[in-house]
Amino acid sequence: MGTVIMHNVVSVDGFIADRNDDVGPLHDWYFNGDTPLIEDAGYDHSGSGNRIKVSRISAEYVRPMWASIGVIIMGRNLFDLVNGWEGSPPAGDHVVVVSHRPKPEGWHPEASYHFVDDVTAAIDKAQELAGDRTIAVNAGEVGGQILAAGLVDEVAMDLVPVVFGSGKRFFGPVEGQHLLEDPHVVIQGEGVLHLKFRVRR
């Protein structure tokens, strides 16, 4: 079965967006380099109209990580914010959306997007679709629920030097203590620190 990685860009005080779901300067590192991250993107995942170009060091880390992904798990809030990336996710072949509402009628019928109503069902469906490939869980409320359920193997953070003060938390409303191992990946890019931690069992 594939490794389940909870992942997101995050501020140094632990937020993935402000209270209005605006990422502000969190994604600036996607545009401060000269190395294209996605060679031929059908959808502008940055939402800015700018082509994603990162530092060479970040590209060497992010490209193989994204290439390993078979399935992305996201919450309905993010799906609605980005309109499901118009059926073209930044990585992987499939997306599982945790939502109590069904897929919008007529929305990109060609896209492999699956809507389920709880996080356990999301992991089960993702494992079925991913095979041995990685399952990437977007951080936030859904990611925190999956972590709390003991279903996350690794936590990956792209830590940027920004302090938000408040907003949407990386781990969502997760309660209780969850221990991580020492980071086994520490890579300093331009304006971002890439970190990976295994979840302690």
Tab-separated table of N, CA and C in Angstrom, residues 16-162:
chain	number	residue	atom	x	y	z
A	16	ILE	N	-1.855	27.604	7.040
A	16	ILE	CA	-1.798	27.324	5.605
A	16	ILE	C	-2.550	28.376	4.794
A	17	ALA	N	-3.252	29.258	5.462
A	17	ALA	CA	-3.973	30.363	4.830
A	17	ALA	C	-4.488	31.270	5.938
A	18	ASP	N	-4.916	32.470	5.559
A	18	ASP	CA	-5.512	33.336	6.562
A	18	ASP	C	-6.981	32.949	6.774
A	19	ARG	N	-7.706	33.722	7.559
A	19	ARG	CA	-9.091	33.372	7.888
A	19	ARG	C	-10.004	33.410	6.675
A	20	ASN	N	-9.578	34.118	5.626
A	20	ASN	CA	-10.379	34.217	4.399
A	20	ASN	C	-9.887	33.267	3.313
A	21	ASP	N	-9.066	32.280	3.713
A	21	ASP	CA	-8.505	31.288	2.786
A	21	ASP	C	-7.536	31.896	1.776
A	22	ASP	N	-6.984	33.047	2.083
A	22	ASP	CA	-5.983	33.670	1.221
A	22	ASP	C	-4.602	33.191	1.665
A	23	VAL	N	-3.804	32.694	0.715
A	23	VAL	CA	-2.471	32.192	1.073
A	23	VAL	C	-1.429	33.302	1.133
A	24	GLY	N	-1.789	34.501	0.695
A	24	GLY	CA	-0.863	35.622	0.792
A	24	GLY	C	0.499	35.284	0.209
A	25	PRO	N	1.587	35.566	0.974
A	25	PRO	CA	2.934	35.317	0.461
A	25	PRO	C	3.424	33.874	0.647
A	26	LEU	N	2.561	32.978	1.114
A	26	LEU	CA	3.014	31.601	1.362
A	26	LEU	C	3.552	30.922	0.106
A	27	HIS	N	3.022	31.269	-1.049
A	27	HIS	CA	3.423	30.588	-2.280
A	27	HIS	C	4.424	31.383	-3.110
A	28	ASP	N	4.999	32.443	-2.531
A	28	ASP	CA	5.959	33.253	-3.293
A	28	ASP	C	7.146	32.437	-3.791
A	29	TRP	N	7.547	31.424	-3.031
A	29	TRP	CA	8.705	30.624	-3.434
A	29	TRP	C	8.463	29.847	-4.725
A	30	TYR	N	7.193	29.678	-5.097
A	30	TYR	CA	6.886	29.017	-6.362
A	30	TYR	C	7.281	29.858	-7.574
A	31	PHE	N	7.616	31.118	-7.355
A	31	PHE	CA	7.899	32.026	-8.470
A	31	PHE	C	9.232	32.751	-8.329
A	32	ASN	N	10.080	32.326	-7.379
A	32	ASN	CA	11.322	33.070	-7.155
A	32	ASN	C	12.548	32.387	-7.752
A	33	GLY	N	12.331	31.401	-8.601
A	33	GLY	CA	13.460	30.687	-9.188
A	33	GLY	C	13.419	30.719	-10.693
A	34	ASP	N	14.271	29.890	-11.303
A	34	ASP	CA	14.326	29.841	-12.759
A	34	ASP	C	14.098	28.432	-13.309
A	35	THR	N	13.654	27.506	-12.432
A	35	THR	CA	13.441	26.127	-12.853
A	35	THR	C	11.951	25.810	-12.863
A	36	PRO	N	11.370	25.551	-14.046
A	36	PRO	CA	9.942	25.208	-14.100
A	36	PRO	C	9.662	23.947	-13.291
A	37	LEU	N	8.607	23.982	-12.506
A	37	LEU	CA	8.244	22.823	-11.680
A	37	LEU	C	7.354	21.866	-12.454
A	38	ILE	N	6.425	22.406	-13.225
A	38	ILE	CA	5.526	21.599	-14.044
A	38	ILE	C	5.800	21.965	-15.487
A	39	GLU	N	6.218	20.976	-16.272
A	39	GLU	CA	6.638	21.262	-17.641
A	39	GLU	C	5.475	21.680	-18.536
A	40	ASP	N	4.335	20.991	-18.392
A	40	ASP	CA	3.219	21.276	-19.294
A	40	ASP	C	1.920	21.198	-18.511
A	41	ALA	N	1.586	22.258	-17.809
A	41	ALA	CA	0.386	22.262	-16.983
A	41	ALA	C	-0.805	22.749	-17.796
A	42	GLY	N	-1.891	21.979	-17.773
A	42	GLY	CA	-3.099	22.379	-18.472
A	42	GLY	C	-3.908	23.375	-17.669
A	43	TYR	N	-3.624	23.481	-16.381
A	43	TYR	CA	-4.352	24.396	-15.498
A	43	TYR	C	-3.335	25.204	-14.714
A	44	ASP	N	-3.602	26.471	-14.536
A	44	ASP	CA	-2.708	27.343	-13.764
A	44	ASP	C	-2.936	27.100	-12.272
A	45	HIS	N	-2.160	26.199	-11.687
A	45	HIS	CA	-2.343	25.827	-10.285
A	45	HIS	C	-1.963	26.953	-9.338
A	46	SER	N	-1.229	27.928	-9.823
A	46	SER	CA	-0.846	29.042	-8.961
A	46	SER	C	-1.995	30.022	-8.772
A	47	GLY	N	-2.928	30.026	-9.722
A	47	GLY	CA	-4.028	30.975	-9.670
A	47	GLY	C	-3.611	32.398	-9.992
A	48	SER	N	-2.382	32.575	-10.428
A	48	SER	CA	-1.853	33.925	-10.640
A	48	SER	C	-1.641	34.273	-12.097
A	49	GLY	N	-1.706	33.261	-12.950
A	49	GLY	CA	-1.379	33.503	-14.352
A	49	GLY	C	0.109	33.416	-14.614
A	50	ASN	N	0.904	33.233	-13.563
A	50	ASN	CA	2.353	33.116	-13.714
A	50	ASN	C	2.750	31.647	-13.754
A	51	ARG	N	3.745	31.330	-14.529
A	51	ARG	CA	4.242	29.963	-14.580
A	51	ARG	C	5.067	29.676	-13.328
A	52	ILE	N	4.856	28.508	-12.753
A	52	ILE	CA	5.575	28.148	-11.535
A	52	ILE	C	7.035	27.863	-11.863
A	53	LYS	N	7.921	28.657	-11.247
A	53	LYS	CA	9.360	28.444	-11.386
A	53	LYS	C	9.990	28.580	-10.010
A	54	VAL	N	10.688	27.550	-9.586
A	54	VAL	CA	11.289	27.513	-8.250
A	54	VAL	C	12.806	27.435	-8.385
A	55	SER	N	13.476	27.482	-7.238
A	55	SER	CA	14.929	27.302	-7.269
A	55	SER	C	15.256	25.873	-7.690
A	56	ARG	N	16.459	25.677	-8.195
A	56	ARG	CA	16.882	24.342	-8.622
A	56	ARG	C	16.806	23.350	-7.457
A	57	ILE	N	17.203	23.799	-6.262
A	57	ILE	CA	17.188	22.913	-5.090
A	57	ILE	C	15.762	22.476	-4.772
A	58	SER	N	14.816	23.414	-4.800
A	58	SER	CA	13.425	23.056	-4.534
A	58	SER	C	12.880	22.136	-5.618
A	59	ALA	N	13.219	22.398	-6.870
A	59	ALA	CA	12.752	21.550	-7.968
A	59	ALA	C	13.245	20.117	-7.807
A	60	GLU	N	14.496	19.956	-7.377
A	60	GLU	CA	15.060	18.614	-7.206
A	60	GLU	C	14.352	17.840	-6.097
A	61	TYR	N	13.778	18.559	-5.140
A	61	TYR	CA	13.010	17.916	-4.063
A	61	TYR	C	11.556	17.690	-4.476
A	62	VAL	N	10.924	18.727	-5.019
A	62	VAL	CA	9.481	18.668	-5.263
A	62	VAL	C	9.136	17.763	-6.441
A	63	ARG	N	9.897	17.817	-7.528
A	63	ARG	CA	9.540	17.037	-8.717
A	63	ARG	C	9.379	15.538	-8.426
A	64	PRO	N	10.386	14.880	-7.831
A	64	PRO	CA	10.195	13.444	-7.573
A	64	PRO	C	9.093	13.159	-6.560
A	65	MET	N	8.903	14.076	-5.618
A	65	MET	CA	7.831	13.894	-4.648
A	65	MET	C	6.474	13.921	-5.347
A	66	TRP	N	6.270	14.933	-6.189
A	66	TRP	CA	5.006	15.016	-6.924
A	66	TRP	C	4.846	13.836	-7.878
A	67	ALA	N	5.958	13.379	-8.489
A	67	ALA	CA	5.897	12.253	-9.428
A	67	ALA	C	5.483	10.954	-8.740
A	68	SER	N	5.772	10.849	-7.446
A	68	SER	CA	5.434	9.618	-6.712
A	68	SER	C	3.957	9.547	-6.340
A	69	ILE	N	3.247	10.662	-6.441
A	69	ILE	CA	1.855	10.729	-5.971
A	69	ILE	C	0.904	10.066	-6.953
A	70	GLY	N	0.076	9.185	-6.419
A	70	GLY	CA	-0.970	8.564	-7.230
A	70	GLY	C	-2.322	9.202	-7.002
A	71	VAL	N	-2.570	9.620	-5.748
A	71	VAL	CA	-3.877	10.160	-5.362
A	71	VAL	C	-3.677	11.341	-4.418
A	72	ILE	N	-4.500	12.373	-4.595
A	72	ILE	CA	-4.574	13.482	-3.650
A	72	ILE	C	-5.906	13.393	-2.912
A	73	ILE	N	-5.861	13.572	-1.600
A	73	ILE	CA	-7.090	13.681	-0.801
A	73	ILE	C	-7.238	15.139	-0.382
A	74	MET	N	-8.397	15.700	-0.637
A	74	MET	CA	-8.654	17.098	-0.299
A	74	MET	C	-10.031	17.228	0.337
A	75	GLY	N	-10.241	18.323	1.053
A	75	GLY	CA	-11.544	18.618	1.623
A	75	GLY	C	-12.402	19.392	0.643
A	76	ARG	N	-13.689	19.505	0.946
A	76	ARG	CA	-14.604	20.193	0.041
A	76	ARG	C	-14.313	21.690	-0.029
A	77	ASN	N	-13.846	22.265	1.073
A	77	ASN	CA	-13.541	23.691	1.058
A	77	ASN	C	-12.483	24.009	0.011
A	78	LEU	N	-11.393	23.250	-0.016
A	78	LEU	CA	-10.345	23.482	-1.009
A	78	LEU	C	-10.862	23.180	-2.410
A	79	PHE	N	-11.623	22.111	-2.548
A	79	PHE	CA	-12.198	21.790	-3.854
A	79	PHE	C	-12.983	22.982	-4.403
A	80	ASP	N	-13.822	23.566	-3.553
A	80	ASP	CA	-14.638	24.703	-3.994
A	80	ASP	C	-13.777	25.928	-4.294
A	81	LEU	N	-12.742	26.162	-3.484
A	81	LEU	CA	-11.880	27.333	-3.681
A	81	LEU	C	-11.180	27.313	-5.030
A	82	VAL	N	-10.707	26.126	-5.443
A	82	VAL	CA	-9.932	26.027	-6.690
A	82	VAL	C	-10.726	25.351	-7.801
A	83	ASN	N	-12.017	25.113	-7.539
A	83	ASN	CA	-12.879	24.382	-8.479
A	83	ASN	C	-12.213	23.081	-8.926
A	84	GLY	N	-11.657	22.380	-7.922
A	84	GLY	CA	-11.036	21.078	-8.202
A	84	GLY	C	-9.923	21.128	-9.225
A	85	TRP	N	-9.236	22.284	-9.303
A	85	TRP	CA	-8.172	22.482	-10.299
A	85	TRP	C	-8.687	22.165	-11.698
A	86	GLU	N	-9.973	22.405	-11.911
A	86	GLU	CA	-10.604	22.175	-13.223
A	86	GLU	C	-10.355	20.761	-13.741
A	87	GLY	N	-10.317	19.808	-12.793
A	87	GLY	CA	-10.155	18.405	-13.177
A	87	GLY	C	-8.735	18.006	-13.499
A	88	SER	N	-7.764	18.905	-13.294
A	88	SER	CA	-6.364	18.635	-13.614
A	88	SER	C	-5.501	18.879	-12.380
A	89	PRO	N	-5.391	17.883	-11.471
A	89	PRO	CA	-4.631	18.080	-10.235
A	89	PRO	C	-3.148	18.321	-10.509
A	90	PRO	N	-2.449	19.014	-9.596
A	90	PRO	CA	-1.029	19.289	-9.803
A	90	PRO	C	-0.164	18.044	-9.782
A	91	ALA	N	-0.655	16.972	-9.171
A	91	ALA	CA	0.089	15.716	-9.115
A	91	ALA	C	-0.906	14.563	-9.000
A	92	GLY	N	-0.483	13.401	-9.454
A	92	GLY	CA	-1.337	12.223	-9.330
A	92	GLY	C	-2.377	12.119	-10.432
A	93	ASP	N	-3.004	10.942	-10.476
A	93	ASP	CA	-4.005	10.650	-11.502
A	93	ASP	C	-5.426	10.714	-10.973
A	94	HIS	N	-5.567	10.714	-9.649
A	94	HIS	CA	-6.896	10.648	-9.038
A	94	HIS	C	-6.968	11.620	-7.865
A	95	VAL	N	-8.194	12.062	-7.556
A	95	VAL	CA	-8.438	12.909	-6.397
A	95	VAL	C	-9.638	12.351	-5.637
A	96	VAL	N	-9.495	12.282	-4.318
A	96	VAL	CA	-10.609	11.890	-3.449
A	96	VAL	C	-10.985	13.117	-2.631
A	97	VAL	N	-12.257	13.485	-2.687
A	97	VAL	CA	-12.757	14.667	-1.998
A	97	VAL	C	-13.632	14.235	-0.833
A	98	VAL	N	-13.294	14.698	0.371
A	98	VAL	CA	-14.110	14.402	1.551
A	98	VAL	C	-15.194	15.460	1.643
A	99	SER	N	-16.433	15.029	1.470
A	99	SER	CA	-17.537	15.988	1.411
A	99	SER	C	-18.858	15.277	1.680
A	100	HIS	N	-19.772	15.976	2.350
A	100	HIS	CA	-21.120	15.446	2.530
A	100	HIS	C	-22.008	15.809	1.349
A	101	ARG	N	-21.462	16.594	0.418
A	101	ARG	CA	-22.199	16.938	-0.795
A	101	ARG	C	-21.595	16.188	-1.980
A	102	PRO	N	-22.403	15.765	-2.932
A	102	PRO	CA	-21.873	15.018	-4.085
A	102	PRO	C	-21.089	15.909	-5.032
A	103	LYS	N	-20.426	15.286	-5.983
A	103	LYS	CA	-19.735	16.029	-7.026
A	103	LYS	C	-20.755	16.889	-7.770
A	104	PRO	N	-20.394	18.132	-8.075
A	104	PRO	CA	-21.334	19.001	-8.805
A	104	PRO	C	-21.773	18.351	-10.115
A	105	GLU	N	-23.026	18.413	-10.394
A	105	GLU	CA	-23.582	17.778	-11.587
A	105	GLU	C	-22.947	18.358	-12.845
A	106	GLY	N	-22.449	17.465	-13.700
A	106	GLY	CA	-21.851	17.876	-14.964
A	106	GLY	C	-20.418	18.375	-14.866
A	107	TRP	N	-19.839	18.389	-13.651
A	107	TRP	CA	-18.486	18.917	-13.465
A	107	TRP	C	-17.450	17.940	-14.016
A	108	HIS	N	-16.720	18.318	-15.016
A	108	HIS	CA	-15.607	17.546	-15.591
A	108	HIS	C	-15.826	16.028	-15.469
A	109	PRO	N	-16.761	15.466	-16.214
A	109	PRO	CA	-17.040	14.026	-16.096
A	109	PRO	C	-15.851	13.138	-16.454
A	110	GLU	N	-14.880	13.690	-17.195
A	110	GLU	CA	-13.711	12.901	-17.584
A	110	GLU	C	-12.693	12.760	-16.465
A	111	ALA	N	-12.796	13.598	-15.426
A	111	ALA	CA	-11.786	13.628	-14.363
A	111	ALA	C	-12.042	12.524	-13.338
A	112	SER	N	-10.964	11.905	-12.872
A	112	SER	CA	-11.074	10.828	-11.871
A	112	SER	C	-11.113	11.434	-10.473
A	113	TYR	N	-12.262	12.003	-10.127
A	113	TYR	CA	-12.508	12.603	-8.815
A	113	TYR	C	-13.602	11.794	-8.132
A	114	HIS	N	-13.356	11.415	-6.892
A	114	HIS	CA	-14.274	10.550	-6.157
A	114	HIS	C	-14.675	11.249	-4.862
A	115	PHE	N	-15.965	11.340	-4.598
A	115	PHE	CA	-16.480	12.046	-3.431
A	115	PHE	C	-16.944	11.035	-2.391
A	116	VAL	N	-16.408	11.153	-1.166
A	116	VAL	CA	-16.762	10.260	-0.059
A	116	VAL	C	-17.087	11.125	1.157
A	117	ASP	N	-17.794	10.541	2.131
A	117	ASP	CA	-18.295	11.399	3.213
A	117	ASP	C	-17.545	11.295	4.531
A	118	ASP	N	-16.436	10.536	4.588
A	118	ASP	CA	-15.619	10.558	5.805
A	118	ASP	C	-14.179	10.196	5.478
A	119	VAL	N	-13.293	10.464	6.437
A	119	VAL	CA	-11.856	10.330	6.157
A	119	VAL	C	-11.412	8.879	6.042
A	120	THR	N	-12.046	7.966	6.760
A	120	THR	CA	-11.678	6.551	6.635
A	120	THR	C	-12.006	6.045	5.240
A	121	ALA	N	-13.188	6.392	4.742
A	121	ALA	CA	-13.572	6.018	3.382
A	121	ALA	C	-12.631	6.646	2.364
A	122	ALA	N	-12.160	7.864	2.655
A	122	ALA	CA	-11.232	8.541	1.750
A	122	ALA	C	-9.925	7.778	1.635
A	123	ILE	N	-9.382	7.345	2.764
A	123	ILE	CA	-8.136	6.571	2.735
A	123	ILE	C	-8.347	5.242	2.035
A	124	ASP	N	-9.454	4.566	2.321
A	124	ASP	CA	-9.734	3.284	1.672
A	124	ASP	C	-9.795	3.436	0.155
A	125	LYS	N	-10.508	4.458	-0.310
A	125	LYS	CA	-10.630	4.681	-1.755
A	125	LYS	C	-9.294	5.065	-2.356
A	126	ALA	N	-8.544	5.910	-1.646
A	126	ALA	CA	-7.238	6.334	-2.143
A	126	ALA	C	-6.275	5.151	-2.255
A	127	GLN	N	-6.277	4.255	-1.263
A	127	GLN	CA	-5.407	3.074	-1.318
A	127	GLN	C	-5.776	2.188	-2.499
A	128	GLU	N	-7.069	2.063	-2.742
A	128	GLU	CA	-7.536	1.264	-3.887
A	128	GLU	C	-7.030	1.849	-5.202
A	129	LEU	N	-7.068	3.169	-5.328
A	129	LEU	CA	-6.670	3.833	-6.567
A	129	LEU	C	-5.163	3.962	-6.720
A	130	ALA	N	-4.451	4.153	-5.604
A	130	ALA	CA	-3.018	4.473	-5.664
A	130	ALA	C	-2.128	3.261	-5.856
A	131	GLY	N	-2.579	2.093	-5.412
A	131	GLY	CA	-1.688	0.932	-5.440
A	131	GLY	C	-0.491	1.182	-4.544
A	132	ASP	N	0.717	1.115	-5.118
A	132	ASP	CA	1.938	1.342	-4.343
A	132	ASP	C	2.382	2.805	-4.356
A	133	ARG	N	1.667	3.664	-5.052
A	133	ARG	CA	2.078	5.064	-5.142
A	133	ARG	C	1.648	5.837	-3.896
A	134	THR	N	2.217	7.021	-3.732
A	134	THR	CA	1.977	7.852	-2.559
A	134	THR	C	0.572	8.440	-2.580
A	135	ILE	N	-0.011	8.564	-1.388
A	135	ILE	CA	-1.272	9.273	-1.202
A	135	ILE	C	-0.935	10.581	-0.504
A	136	ALA	N	-1.241	11.696	-1.166
A	136	ALA	CA	-0.956	13.019	-0.612
A	136	ALA	C	-2.230	13.596	-0.018
A	137	VAL	N	-2.194	13.875	1.276
A	137	VAL	CA	-3.342	14.438	1.984
A	137	VAL	C	-3.092	15.927	2.179
A	138	ASN	N	-3.996	16.770	1.669
A	138	ASN	CA	-3.851	18.200	1.909
A	138	ASN	C	-4.042	18.488	3.389
A	139	ALA	N	-3.136	19.293	3.940
A	139	ALA	CA	-3.244	19.671	5.351
A	139	ALA	C	-4.478	20.537	5.558
A	140	GLY	N	-4.831	20.728	6.827
A	140	GLY	CA	-6.025	21.486	7.179
A	140	GLY	C	-6.975	20.600	7.961
A	141	GLU	N	-8.249	20.901	7.895
A	141	GLU	CA	-9.227	20.180	8.706
A	141	GLU	C	-9.279	18.695	8.369
A	142	VAL	N	-9.359	18.361	7.079
A	142	VAL	CA	-9.419	16.948	6.679
A	142	VAL	C	-8.104	16.247	7.005
A	143	GLY	N	-6.977	16.907	6.709
A	143	GLY	CA	-5.684	16.304	7.032
A	143	GLY	C	-5.538	16.036	8.515
A	144	GLY	N	-5.979	16.988	9.342
A	144	GLY	CA	-5.922	16.796	10.789
A	144	GLY	C	-6.768	15.631	11.244
A	145	GLN	N	-7.932	15.436	10.635
A	145	GLN	CA	-8.791	14.305	10.983
A	145	GLN	C	-8.131	12.983	10.613
A	146	ILE	N	-7.464	12.952	9.469
A	146	ILE	CA	-6.787	11.727	9.035
A	146	ILE	C	-5.602	11.423	9.939
A	147	LEU	N	-4.861	12.465	10.344
A	147	LEU	CA	-3.768	12.279	11.304
A	147	LEU	C	-4.300	11.750	12.631
A	148	ALA	N	-5.372	12.364	13.137
A	148	ALA	CA	-5.938	11.950	14.428
A	148	ALA	C	-6.441	10.518	14.381
A	149	ALA	N	-6.852	10.055	13.201
A	149	ALA	CA	-7.328	8.675	13.046
A	149	ALA	C	-6.178	7.680	12.935
A	150	GLY	N	-4.935	8.171	12.980
A	150	GLY	CA	-3.765	7.290	12.908
A	150	GLY	C	-3.473	6.772	11.517
A	151	LEU	N	-3.911	7.497	10.472
A	151	LEU	CA	-3.798	7.016	9.102
A	151	LEU	C	-2.731	7.732	8.284
A	152	VAL	N	-1.963	8.641	8.919
A	152	VAL	CA	-0.895	9.365	8.228
A	152	VAL	C	0.456	8.731	8.577
A	153	ASP	N	1.276	8.478	7.551
A	153	ASP	CA	2.612	7.906	7.752
A	153	ASP	C	3.686	8.975	7.893
A	154	GLU	N	3.568	10.061	7.130
A	154	GLU	CA	4.573	11.122	7.147
A	154	GLU	C	3.890	12.486	7.078
A	155	VAL	N	4.557	13.484	7.633
A	155	VAL	CA	4.125	14.877	7.518
A	155	VAL	C	5.209	15.615	6.741
A	156	ALA	N	4.806	16.283	5.660
A	156	ALA	CA	5.742	17.065	4.838
A	156	ALA	C	5.300	18.519	4.860
A	157	MET	N	6.230	19.397	5.192
A	157	MET	CA	5.945	20.831	5.260
A	157	MET	C	6.904	21.597	4.369
A	158	ASP	N	6.354	22.546	3.609
A	158	ASP	CA	7.177	23.534	2.924
A	158	ASP	C	7.050	24.803	3.759
A	159	LEU	N	7.987	25.001	4.665
A	159	LEU	CA	7.928	26.056	5.679
A	159	LEU	C	8.491	27.358	5.120
A	160	VAL	N	7.676	28.417	5.167
A	160	VAL	CA	8.116	29.700	4.617
A	160	VAL	C	8.233	30.743	5.726
A	161	PRO	N	9.147	31.713	5.558
A	161	PRO	CA	9.394	32.708	6.609
A	161	PRO	C	8.324	33.798	6.644
A	162	VAL	N	7.129	33.396	7.034
A	162	VAL	CA	5.982	34.295	7.138
A	162	VAL	C	5.280	34.002	8.453
